[in-house]
PDB file of C-alpha atoms in Angstrom:
ATOM      1  CA  UNK A   1     -15.630  -7.295 -15.431  1.00 91.00           C
ATOM      2  CA  UNK A   2     -12.533  -7.552 -13.293  1.00 91.00           C
ATOM      3  CA  UNK A   3     -11.751 -11.078 -12.142  1.00 95.00           C
ATOM      4  CA  UNK A   4     -10.887 -12.152  -8.612  1.00 95.00           C
ATOM      5  CA  UNK A   5      -7.430 -13.074  -9.906  1.00 95.00           C
ATOM      6  CA  UNK A   6      -6.880  -9.530 -11.210  1.00 94.00           C
ATOM      7  CA  UNK A   7      -8.081  -8.057  -7.914  1.00 94.00           C
ATOM      8  CA  UNK A   8      -5.677 -10.306  -6.004  1.00 94.00           C
ATOM      9  CA  UNK A   9      -2.759  -9.337  -8.261  1.00 95.00           C
ATOM     10  CA  UNK A  10      -3.556  -5.637  -7.951  1.00 95.00           C
ATOM     11  CA  UNK A  11      -3.846  -5.973  -4.174  1.00 96.00           C
ATOM     12  CA  UNK A  12      -0.433  -7.603  -3.997  1.00 97.00           C
ATOM     13  CA  UNK A  13       0.968  -4.870  -6.238  1.00 97.00           C
ATOM     14  CA  UNK A  14      -0.462  -2.148  -4.002  1.00 97.00           C
ATOM     15  CA  UNK A  15       1.031  -3.861  -0.957  1.00 98.00           C
ATOM     16  CA  UNK A  16       4.440  -4.007  -2.636  1.00 98.00           C
ATOM     17  CA  UNK A  17       4.313  -0.356  -3.733  1.00 98.00           C
ATOM     18  CA  UNK A  18       3.410   0.812  -0.237  1.00 98.00           C
ATOM     19  CA  UNK A  19       6.207  -1.287   1.298  1.00 98.00           C
ATOM     20  CA  UNK A  20       8.732  -0.049  -1.268  1.00 98.00           C
ATOM     21  CA  UNK A  21       7.734   3.579  -0.715  1.00 98.00           C
ATOM     22  CA  UNK A  22       8.013   3.164   3.066  1.00 98.00           C
ATOM     23  CA  UNK A  23      11.466   1.626   2.727  1.00 98.00           C
ATOM     24  CA  UNK A  24      12.528   4.302   0.214  1.00 98.00           C
ATOM     25  CA  UNK A  25      11.615   6.966   2.785  1.00 97.00           C
ATOM     26  CA  UNK A  26      13.542   4.947   5.392  1.00 98.00           C
ATOM     27  CA  UNK A  27      10.523   4.655   7.667  1.00 98.00           C
ATOM     28  CA  UNK A  28       9.942   1.730   9.983  1.00 98.00           C
ATOM     29  CA  UNK A  29       6.491   0.158  10.049  1.00 98.00           C
ATOM     30  CA  UNK A  30       6.039   1.735  13.459  1.00 98.00           C
ATOM     31  CA  UNK A  31       6.984   5.217  12.188  1.00 98.00           C
ATOM     32  CA  UNK A  32       4.585   4.911   9.242  1.00 98.00           C
ATOM     33  CA  UNK A  33       1.813   3.701  11.530  1.00 98.00           C
ATOM     34  CA  UNK A  34       2.309   6.713  13.803  1.00 98.00           C
ATOM     35  CA  UNK A  35       2.370   9.174  10.891  1.00 98.00           C
ATOM     36  CA  UNK A  36      -0.741   7.613   9.352  1.00 98.00           C
ATOM     37  CA  UNK A  37      -2.628   7.230  12.634  1.00 98.00           C
ATOM     38  CA  UNK A  38      -3.086   3.474  12.252  1.00 98.00           C
ATOM     39  CA  UNK A  39      -1.732   0.439  14.072  1.00 98.00           C
ATOM     40  CA  UNK A  40       1.587  -1.223  13.282  1.00 98.00           C
ATOM     41  CA  UNK A  41      -0.342  -4.461  12.796  1.00 98.00           C
ATOM     42  CA  UNK A  42      -2.459  -2.761  10.121  1.00 98.00           C
ATOM     43  CA  UNK A  43       0.674  -1.641   8.282  1.00 98.00           C
ATOM     44  CA  UNK A  44       2.120  -5.161   8.460  1.00 98.00           C
ATOM     45  CA  UNK A  45      -1.107  -6.824   7.265  1.00 98.00           C
ATOM     46  CA  UNK A  46      -1.447  -4.356   4.381  1.00 98.00           C
ATOM     47  CA  UNK A  47       2.190  -4.734   3.291  1.00 98.00           C
ATOM     48  CA  UNK A  48       1.918  -8.529   3.488  1.00 97.00           C
ATOM     49  CA  UNK A  49      -1.312  -8.389   1.422  1.00 95.00           C
ATOM     50  CA  UNK A  50      -3.186 -10.146   4.235  1.00 96.00           C
ATOM     51  CA  UNK A  51      -5.690  -7.261   4.364  1.00 95.00           C
ATOM     52  CA  UNK A  52      -6.584  -4.640   1.801  1.00 94.00           C
ATOM     53  CA  UNK A  53      -6.673  -1.095   3.141  1.00 96.00           C
ATOM     54  CA  UNK A  54      -9.949   0.789   3.273  1.00 97.00           C
ATOM     55  CA  UNK A  55     -10.068   3.942   1.188  1.00 97.00           C
ATOM     56  CA  UNK A  56      -9.553   6.087   4.292  1.00 98.00           C
ATOM     57  CA  UNK A  57      -6.592   3.993   5.440  1.00 98.00           C
ATOM     58  CA  UNK A  58      -5.029   4.083   1.976  1.00 98.00           C
ATOM     59  CA  UNK A  59      -5.406   7.872   1.915  1.00 98.00           C
ATOM     60  CA  UNK A  60      -3.793   8.169   5.361  1.00 98.00           C
ATOM     61  CA  UNK A  61      -0.865   5.973   4.321  1.00 98.00           C
ATOM     62  CA  UNK A  62      -0.381   7.860   1.060  1.00 98.00           C
ATOM     63  CA  UNK A  63      -0.440  11.176   2.916  1.00 98.00           C
ATOM     64  CA  UNK A  64       2.111   9.876   5.435  1.00 98.00           C
ATOM     65  CA  UNK A  65       4.354   8.711   2.579  1.00 98.00           C
ATOM     66  CA  UNK A  66       3.874  11.891   0.536  1.00 98.00           C
ATOM     67  CA  UNK A  67       2.535  10.058  -2.505  1.00 98.00           C
ATOM     68  CA  UNK A  68      -0.786  10.097  -4.308  1.00 98.00           C
ATOM     69  CA  UNK A  69      -3.153   7.130  -4.415  1.00 97.00           C
ATOM     70  CA  UNK A  70      -3.032   7.465  -8.200  1.00 98.00           C
ATOM     71  CA  UNK A  71       0.711   6.816  -8.133  1.00 97.00           C
ATOM     72  CA  UNK A  72       0.178   3.751  -5.960  1.00 98.00           C
ATOM     73  CA  UNK A  73      -2.346   2.290  -8.414  1.00 97.00           C
ATOM     74  CA  UNK A  74      -0.229   3.239 -11.432  1.00 97.00           C
ATOM     75  CA  UNK A  75       2.862   1.556  -9.979  1.00 97.00           C
ATOM     76  CA  UNK A  76       0.846  -1.477  -8.863  1.00 96.00           C
ATOM     77  CA  UNK A  77      -0.537  -1.937 -12.392  1.00 94.00           C
ATOM     78  CA  UNK A  78       3.017  -1.919 -13.798  1.00 92.00           C
ATOM     79  CA  UNK A  79       3.860  -4.876 -11.532  1.00 85.00           C
ATOM     80  CA  UNK A  80       1.052  -7.086 -12.853  1.00 76.00           C
TER      81      UNK A  80
END
């Protein structure tokens, strides 16, 4: 069974991967929010690991960044 600590670490890793991918594509938080159809505040809270994205929000962000959710999880696991 996955522990709360592991979930927290993975969540922080996902946040970092999404932020890094956004910065790599030279997108502002506002530009990503517009492309993904979500609020800038949502992007900020997700990147700061304040909130975890829902599956639909994660899929929208991944689509806007041109990456797969699998890649996000793979990269997040490497950061643990």
